[in-house]
Every structure is written in C-alpha cells, then in structure tokens.
Coordinates of C-alpha atoms and ligand atoms in Angstrom, one line a residue:
X1 CA -16.2 -12.4 15.9
X2 CA -18.3 -15.1 17.5
X3 CA -18.6 -18.3 15.5
X4 CA -21.5 -19.1 13.2
X5 CA -24.5 -20.6 15.1
X6 CA -24.0 -24.2 14.1
X7 CA -20.4 -24.3 15.1
X8 CA -19.7 -27.3 13.0
X9 CA -16.9 -27.6 10.5
X10 CA -17.4 -25.5 7.5
X11 CA -15.6 -27.7 5.1
X12 CA -17.1 -30.9 3.7
X13 CA -15.2 -33.8 2.3
X14 CA -16.0 -32.3 -1.3
X15 CA -13.6 -29.5 -0.4
X16 CA -10.7 -31.8 0.2
X17 CA -11.2 -33.7 -2.9
X18 CA -11.7 -30.4 -4.9
X19 CA -8.8 -29.4 -7.4
X20 CA -9.3 -26.0 -8.9
X21 CA -8.5 -25.5 -12.4
X22 CA -4.9 -24.6 -13.4
X23 CA -4.9 -21.1 -15.1
X24 CA -2.8 -22.3 -18.2
X25 CA -2.8 -18.7 -19.6
X26 CA -6.5 -18.3 -19.4
X27 CA -8.3 -16.7 -16.4
X28 CA -11.7 -16.3 -17.6
X29 CA -14.4 -17.9 -15.3
X30 CA -11.8 -19.6 -13.0
X31 CA -11.8 -19.5 -9.3
X32 CA -8.7 -18.3 -7.6
X33 CA -8.2 -20.6 -4.7
X34 CA -4.6 -21.7 -4.6
X35 CA -1.3 -20.5 -5.9
X36 CA -1.0 -24.1 -7.1
X37 CA -3.1 -23.0 -10.0
X38 CA -0.3 -20.6 -11.4
X39 CA 2.8 -21.1 -13.4
X40 CA 5.3 -18.6 -14.6
X41 CA 3.5 -17.6 -17.7
X42 CA 0.4 -16.7 -15.8
X43 CA 2.3 -14.5 -13.4
X44 CA 3.8 -12.8 -16.2
X45 CA 0.5 -12.2 -17.8
X46 CA -0.8 -10.8 -14.6
X47 CA 2.3 -8.6 -14.0
X48 CA 1.8 -7.0 -17.4
X49 CA -2.0 -6.5 -16.7
X50 CA -1.2 -5.0 -13.3
X51 CA 1.7 -2.6 -14.7
X52 CA -0.7 -1.5 -17.3
X53 CA -3.5 -0.8 -14.9
X54 CA -1.2 1.2 -12.6
X55 CA -0.1 3.3 -15.6
X56 CA -3.7 3.9 -16.7
X57 CA -4.7 5.0 -13.1
X58 CA -1.7 7.4 -13.0
X59 CA -2.8 8.8 -16.2
X60 CA -6.4 9.1 -15.0
X61 CA -7.8 6.9 -17.8
X62 CA -11.5 6.9 -17.5
X63 CA -11.6 3.8 -19.9
X64 CA -11.0 1.8 -16.8
X65 CA -14.5 2.1 -15.5
X66 CA -15.6 0.2 -18.6
X67 CA -13.7 -2.9 -17.8
X68 CA -16.1 -4.3 -15.3
X69 CA -19.2 -2.2 -15.8
X70 CA -22.3 -4.2 -15.0
X71 CA -20.5 -6.7 -13.0
X72 CA -21.1 -7.4 -9.2
X73 CA -18.6 -8.4 -6.7
X74 CA -19.7 -9.9 -3.3
X75 CA -17.4 -9.3 -0.3
X76 CA -17.8 -12.2 2.3
X77 CA -15.4 -11.8 5.1
X78 CA -15.6 -14.0 8.2
X79 CA -12.5 -12.8 9.4
X80 CA -10.9 -9.3 10.3
X81 CA -9.5 -7.5 7.1
X82 CA -8.5 -4.1 6.2
X83 CA -6.4 -4.3 3.1
X84 CA -7.8 -7.3 1.4
X85 CA -11.4 -6.3 1.8
X86 CA -10.9 -2.7 0.9
X87 CA -8.4 -3.3 -1.9
X88 CA -10.9 -5.6 -3.6
X89 CA -13.8 -3.3 -3.2
X90 CA -11.8 -0.3 -4.5
X91 CA -10.5 -2.4 -7.4
X92 CA -14.0 -3.3 -8.4
X93 CA -15.3 0.1 -8.2
X94 CA -12.3 1.7 -10.2
X95 CA -13.2 -1.0 -12.8
X96 CA -16.7 0.4 -12.9
X97 CA -18.3 -2.7 -11.2
X98 CA -20.5 -2.8 -8.1
X99 CA -19.8 -4.3 -4.6
X100 CA -22.3 -5.9 -2.3
X101 CA -22.0 -7.4 1.2
X102 CA -24.4 -8.5 3.9
X103 CA -25.8 -5.3 5.5
X104 CA -24.1 -4.8 8.8
X105 CA -21.4 -7.5 8.1
X106 CA -21.5 -11.3 8.0
X107 CA -22.5 -11.2 11.7
X108 CA -26.0 -10.7 10.4
X109 CA -25.8 -13.3 7.6
X110 CA -27.8 -16.4 7.9
X111 CA -24.6 -18.3 8.9
X112 CA -25.3 -16.9 12.3
X113 CA -28.7 -18.8 12.1
X114 CA -27.0 -22.0 11.5
X115 CA -26.7 -22.0 7.5
X116 CA -23.8 -23.8 6.4
X117 CA -21.1 -22.1 4.1
X118 CA -22.1 -24.0 1.0
X119 CA -25.5 -22.6 1.2
X120 CA -24.4 -19.1 2.0
X121 CA -21.9 -19.3 -0.9
X122 CA -24.7 -20.4 -3.4
X123 CA -27.1 -17.8 -2.2
X124 CA -24.4 -15.2 -2.8
X125 CA -23.5 -16.8 -6.2
X126 CA -27.1 -16.2 -7.4
X127 CA -26.6 -12.4 -6.9
X128 CA -22.9 -11.7 -7.7
X129 CA -20.5 -12.4 -10.7
X130 CA -17.5 -12.9 -8.3
X131 CA -17.4 -13.7 -4.6
X132 CA -14.2 -12.7 -2.4
X133 CA -14.2 -15.0 0.6
X134 CA -12.2 -15.1 3.7
X135 CA -12.9 -17.6 6.3
X136 CA -11.1 -19.0 9.3
X137 CA -11.2 -22.7 8.2
X138 CA -8.6 -24.2 5.8
X139 CA -10.3 -25.6 2.7
X140 CA -13.3 -22.9 2.9
X141 CA -12.4 -21.5 -0.4
X142 CA -12.2 -25.0 -2.1
X143 CA -15.7 -25.6 -0.5
X144 CA -16.6 -22.5 -2.3
X145 CA -15.2 -23.6 -5.5
X146 CA -16.9 -27.0 -5.4
X147 CA -20.4 -25.6 -4.7
X148 CA -20.2 -22.8 -7.1
X149 CA -19.4 -25.3 -9.8
X150 CA -22.6 -27.2 -9.1
X151 CA -24.5 -23.8 -8.8
X152 CA -23.1 -22.6 -12.1
X153 CA -24.7 -25.5 -14.0
X154 CA -28.1 -24.5 -12.7
X155 CA -28.2 -20.6 -12.9
X156 CA -27.9 -18.2 -15.9
X157 CA -25.1 -16.2 -14.5
X158 CA -22.1 -18.1 -13.4
X159 CA -19.8 -16.9 -10.5
X160 CA -16.3 -17.2 -9.6
X161 CA -14.7 -17.5 -6.1
X162 CA -11.6 -15.7 -5.1
X163 CA -9.9 -16.6 -1.9
X164 CA -9.3 -13.8 0.5
X165 CA -7.5 -16.1 2.8
X166 CA -8.4 -19.4 4.4
X167 CA -7.3 -19.7 8.0
X168 CA -3.7 -20.8 8.2
X169 CA -3.8 -22.3 4.7
X170 CA -3.4 -19.8 1.9
X171 CA -3.7 -16.2 0.7
X172 CA -3.2 -16.5 -3.0
X173 CA -4.0 -12.9 -4.0
X174 CA -1.5 -11.5 -1.2
X175 CA 1.3 -13.7 -2.7
X176 CA 0.4 -12.4 -6.2
X177 CA 0.9 -8.8 -5.1
X178 CA 3.9 -9.7 -3.1
X179 CA 5.7 -11.5 -6.0
X180 CA 4.6 -8.7 -8.3
X181 CA 6.1 -6.2 -5.9
X182 CA 9.5 -8.1 -5.8
X183 CA 9.4 -8.4 -9.6
X184 CA 8.6 -4.8 -10.1
X185 CA 11.3 -3.6 -7.6
X186 CA 14.1 -5.9 -8.7
X187 CA 13.1 -6.4 -12.4
X188 CA 13.7 -10.0 -12.3
X189 CA 13.5 -12.8 -9.6
X190 CA 17.0 -14.2 -11.0
X191 CA 19.8 -14.5 -8.5
X192 CA 17.7 -13.1 -5.4
X193 CA 18.1 -14.2 -1.8
X194 CA 14.6 -13.8 -0.3
X195 CA 14.2 -14.0 3.4
X196 CA 10.8 -14.8 5.2
X197 CA 10.8 -14.0 9.0
X198 CA 8.4 -14.6 11.9
X199 CA 5.4 -17.0 12.1
X200 CA 5.9 -19.1 9.0
X201 CA 3.7 -21.8 10.6
X202 CA 0.5 -19.9 10.7
X203 CA 1.2 -17.3 8.2
X204 CA -0.9 -17.9 5.1
X205 CA 0.8 -15.2 3.3
X206 CA 4.2 -16.8 3.5
X207 CA 2.8 -20.3 2.6
X208 CA 1.4 -18.9 -0.7
X209 CA 4.5 -16.7 -1.4
X210 CA 7.1 -19.4 -0.9
X211 CA 5.2 -21.7 -3.4
X212 CA 4.7 -18.8 -5.9
X213 CA 8.5 -18.2 -5.7
X214 CA 9.1 -21.9 -6.6
X215 CA 6.6 -21.9 -9.5
X216 CA 8.2 -18.8 -11.0
X217 CA 10.9 -20.9 -11.7
X218 CA 13.8 -18.2 -11.7
X219 CA 17.5 -18.9 -11.8
X220 CA 19.8 -19.2 -8.8
X221 CA 17.1 -18.0 -6.1
X222 CA 17.7 -18.6 -2.4
X223 CA 14.9 -18.8 0.1
X224 CA 15.9 -18.2 3.8
X225 CA 13.4 -19.1 6.3
X226 CA 13.8 -17.3 9.8
X227 CA 11.6 -18.5 12.4
X228 CA 11.7 -20.2 16.0
X229 CA 11.4 -24.0 15.5
X230 CA 7.9 -24.1 16.7
X231 CA 6.8 -21.6 14.1
X232 CA 8.8 -23.2 11.3
X233 CA 7.5 -23.2 7.7
X234 CA 5.4 -26.6 7.2
X235 CA 7.8 -29.1 5.8
X236 CA 5.6 -29.9 2.9
X237 CA 6.0 -26.3 1.6
X238 CA 9.8 -26.1 2.2
X239 CA 10.2 -29.7 0.5
X240 CA 8.1 -28.3 -2.3
X241 CA 10.4 -25.3 -2.8
X242 CA 13.4 -27.4 -2.6
X243 CA 12.0 -29.7 -5.3
X244 CA 12.0 -26.8 -7.7
X245 CA 15.7 -26.5 -7.3
X246 CA 15.6 -23.6 -4.9
X247 CA 18.3 -23.5 -2.1
X248 CA 16.4 -23.2 1.2
X249 CA 18.2 -22.1 4.3
X250 CA 16.3 -22.5 7.6
X251 CA 17.7 -20.8 10.6
X252 CA 16.5 -19.2 13.9
X253 CA 19.0 -16.4 13.7
X254 CA 18.4 -13.4 11.3
X255 CA 22.0 -12.3 11.6
X256 CA 23.1 -15.5 9.6
X257 CA 21.4 -14.3 6.5
X258 CA 20.4 -10.6 6.6
X259 CA 23.5 -9.1 5.1
X260 CA 23.2 -11.5 2.0
X261 CA 19.4 -10.8 1.6
X262 CA 17.7 -8.8 -1.2
X263 CA 14.3 -9.0 0.0
X264 CA 13.2 -9.3 3.6
X265 CA 9.7 -10.2 4.1
X266 CA 8.6 -9.6 7.7
X267 CA 5.5 -11.1 9.4
X268 CA 3.4 -10.8 12.4
X269 CA 3.2 -13.7 15.1
X270 CA -0.3 -14.6 14.5
X271 CA -1.7 -14.3 18.0
X272 CA -5.2 -15.3 17.0
X273 CA -4.0 -18.7 15.8
X274 CA -2.6 -19.8 19.2
X275 CA -4.8 -22.2 21.2
X276 CA -2.7 -21.4 24.3
X277 CA -2.0 -17.7 24.9
X278 CA 1.0 -18.5 27.3
X279 CA 2.8 -20.0 24.3
X280 CA 2.2 -16.9 22.2
X281 CA 3.6 -14.7 25.1
X282 CA 6.8 -16.9 25.3
X283 CA 7.4 -16.4 21.5
X284 CA 6.0 -13.1 20.5
X285 CA 9.1 -11.0 21.0
X286 CA 11.4 -13.4 19.3
X287 CA 11.9 -11.4 16.1
X288 CA 11.6 -7.7 16.1
X289 CA 12.5 -5.6 13.2
X290 CA 13.9 -2.2 14.4
X291 CA 16.1 0.6 12.5
X292 CA 19.1 -1.0 14.1
X293 CA 18.3 -4.5 12.8
X294 CA 17.5 -2.9 9.5
X295 CA 20.8 -1.1 9.3
X296 CA 22.4 -4.5 8.9
X297 CA 20.7 -5.0 5.6
X298 CA 22.1 -4.2 2.1
X299 CA 21.8 -0.7 0.8
X300 CA 19.7 -2.1 -2.1
X301 CA 17.6 -4.5 -0.1
X302 CA 13.8 -4.0 0.3
X303 CA 11.7 -4.6 3.4
X304 CA 8.1 -5.9 2.9
X305 CA 5.4 -7.0 5.3
X306 CA 1.9 -8.1 4.4
X307 CA 0.5 -5.9 7.5
X308 CA -1.0 -5.4 9.9
X309 CA 2.0 -4.9 11.9
X310 CA 2.2 -4.8 15.8
X311 CA 5.1 -4.8 17.9
X312 CA 7.1 -7.3 15.7
X313 CA 8.2 -3.9 14.0
X314 CA 9.3 -2.3 17.3
X315 CA 7.7 0.9 18.9
X316 CA 5.6 3.5 17.0
X317 CA 8.9 5.5 16.9
X318 CA 10.6 2.6 15.2
X319 CA 7.7 2.4 12.8
X320 CA 8.2 6.1 11.8
X321 CA 12.0 5.6 11.3
X322 CA 11.5 2.5 9.3
X323 CA 8.8 4.2 7.1
X324 CA 11.1 6.9 6.2
X325 CA 13.7 4.6 4.8
X326 CA 13.1 4.1 1.0
X327 CA 13.9 0.6 1.3
X328 CA 10.8 -0.1 3.2
X329 CA 8.1 -0.5 0.7
X330 CA 5.3 -2.0 2.4
X331 CA 2.9 0.9 1.6
X332 CA 3.9 0.5 -2.0
X333 CA 3.3 -3.2 -1.6
X334 CA 0.0 -2.4 -0.3
X335 CA -0.9 -0.1 -3.2
X336 CA 0.1 -2.8 -5.7
X337 CA -2.4 -5.1 -4.1
X338 CA -5.1 -2.9 -5.7
X339 CA -3.5 -3.0 -9.1
X340 CA -2.8 -6.7 -8.9
X341 CA -6.6 -7.3 -7.8
X342 CA -7.9 -5.0 -10.5
X343 CA -5.8 -7.1 -12.9
X344 CA -7.2 -10.3 -11.4
X345 CA -10.7 -9.2 -11.5
X346 CA -10.6 -8.1 -15.2
X347 CA -9.0 -11.3 -16.0
X348 CA -11.5 -13.7 -14.3
X349 CA -14.6 -11.6 -15.3
X350 CA -13.6 -10.6 -18.8
X351 CA -10.7 -12.6 -20.0
X352 CA -8.2 -11.0 -22.1
X353 CA -7.1 -7.6 -20.9
X354 CA -6.4 -4.8 -23.4
Ligands
LIG1 N1 -3.1 -9.6 6.3 C1 -2.4 -10.8 6.2 C2 -3.5 -11.9 6.2 O1 -4.5 -11.7 6.2 C3 -1.3 -10.9 7.2 C4 -1.7 -10.9 8.6 O2 -2.8 -10.9 9.0 O3 -0.7 -10.9 9.4 O4 -3.0 -13.1 6.2

C-alpha cells in the first residue's frame, strides 16, 4: 500500500506522553492500546468471558447477538491483515453489532488526500462506538487514544480505540489470544517453558506476548528467546520479563531448548520491516520449522504461530504434515482470536459480561 499523501509522521508528541488507563478489573470505555494495561486478574476475567462465549457459540446460543446490538465498530486498517481484521469483524457481527469501513479500503480515505491520523480517527469516532486501528507507525494507537479522549468530551457518543497492531510496536489483542490459548491448553502457566522463535526484533506479537507472560505472574516460568543476534528481542522487553522473576534464556540455537519446551511460538521473519532487502535475504532461512525439527519437541508440547506463515514453516508439504500433528494448534489459536475479541468487545462496550 502506498503512503498517505502528506507522508509525514503520523504520531505527534501527544502520543508519546499518553498513558492508557490500566484495566484494573474494569474494561468499560477503556482503550486497548498496550498489554501494559493488564495484570493477572484482568486476564483471568477475559479468559472466563472468552471460555463462556466459546461455549455459547458451540451451543448456538442466539442471545449472544444481543450483547452488542446497536453498537458500531469501525475497521481502520492501514496495513495488511487477514486474521485481525476478519476476526474482529466476525466477532462484532456475532455479537449483533455492525461494522463499518471506508468504502474500497483506507486507500480511499481522506488520509490519502493529506489528512492526518488524528483527524481521521476523530471523524471515525463520530460514527463508531469502537475503532480497531492497525497502522504501520509505532505510537499510532496512542495517538488514537489521546485524540479520542479529547473528542469524547465533545460528542454524545464516546468511542474506544483498540489497537490491531502498531508497526513493530505491539499487538495487544494477538497477545491476549495467545496467552488465552496457552492457558486453555495447559490449564495454567505455572512451571511452563515457553520458547519464542524467529524475528523477535520486529515481531510485535512476541513483544506483547513476552510482556503479558511476565504480567501474568505465574510460578516457575522460563522464557527462551531464540533469534539471530540481529533480530534479538529488544532488551527493554527481556529486562522487563527478567524483572518479573522469569528466567530468560537467550540463544541462537533452537536445539539448546526445544526438548525442554512446553510451548513453541514460531514467527515469520518480517520482510516488510527490513530497509535493506539484502539483509533480509541473508537471514530469512535462519529458522525453519519442519516435521523433522518438530520431532525433537516433547510429546505434549504445543506449536503456535500468529500467522501468516511463509517459508519459515518449510515447504507446502511440510505445512501439511505439521498441520496433521495434534500438537500444532495454530488454527485453534486463530479461532480463539475470535472468542477473545468477542470477549473484549463486550467488555469495553458493555462492561460486565453475563
Ligand atoms: N499477523 C501478525 C501481525 O500482524 C504476525 C505477522 O504478521 O507475522 O503482527
């Protein structure tokens, strides 16, 4: 996608000073911008709601469509997305709400006439109860939170922002569905060894997930970070995790840790984030998950991936073989994304989920 017409930085100084409100057990009306807003009890509340919603979907409970009836969600995606965009849209529809988006996509929004993000966000806020925003710049969702707070003092119908990923920064709702999936499969985070593999520098999902694992405050967790040195997890995140008493093992060799791992979280090398395509070429084949590699993992390990996947999961044949392995749960993880996003929408738009 080409850039908006003004080609200037989207994010003002306000974004950098803006602190989204902590959830503190109460989601109603709060923007969801960073996992830093969450602590364990908030996650537990969300896990309960997602589990209950999943059960209600499975039993074809029609009452679900009353939960967000009359509410409108705007989908504002300035970067490519399949899962985040569609799962939010599906979530809102299953809750009885409506979804709006710029006709023919954001390429036809006024940002491509030179409008800045803060005005586009406020315009959208005049029409929607919730805006899901994905944007390539770090801080864009903070910009949205700041300007929506201003707008909300002036209009009848306040609007919340939910980040759908801001550049290489964070992807909070992905991390929420990831940690829910781990919890759901393992029934607890205590005593787990969780291994994140691949592009830990540019991968916003792993940034958010590492922090959430720390905030969950489980007992005896080990976090293994497997990446080439040039794609290592930013030190502020690994230090934060260590500060929560989690043992962090950083290595460039998966073999060091795979046999002790309970949760393997594989990621794509983020080609679109490399300024120099030659550097991407030298590094892109560094970690490739194949059935042979997976054979070294424990019999009760789980393999996750935020998707999309490319060659970092081998060939198409490798994909098929891995997909057949019951330990490979990325499609269940994807479905959980819809349940968690439904839970979140109900919580921020309606408050208590019953
Ligand atoms: N879908 C995820 C994201 O938007 C992961 C990826 O693109 O590799 O960050």
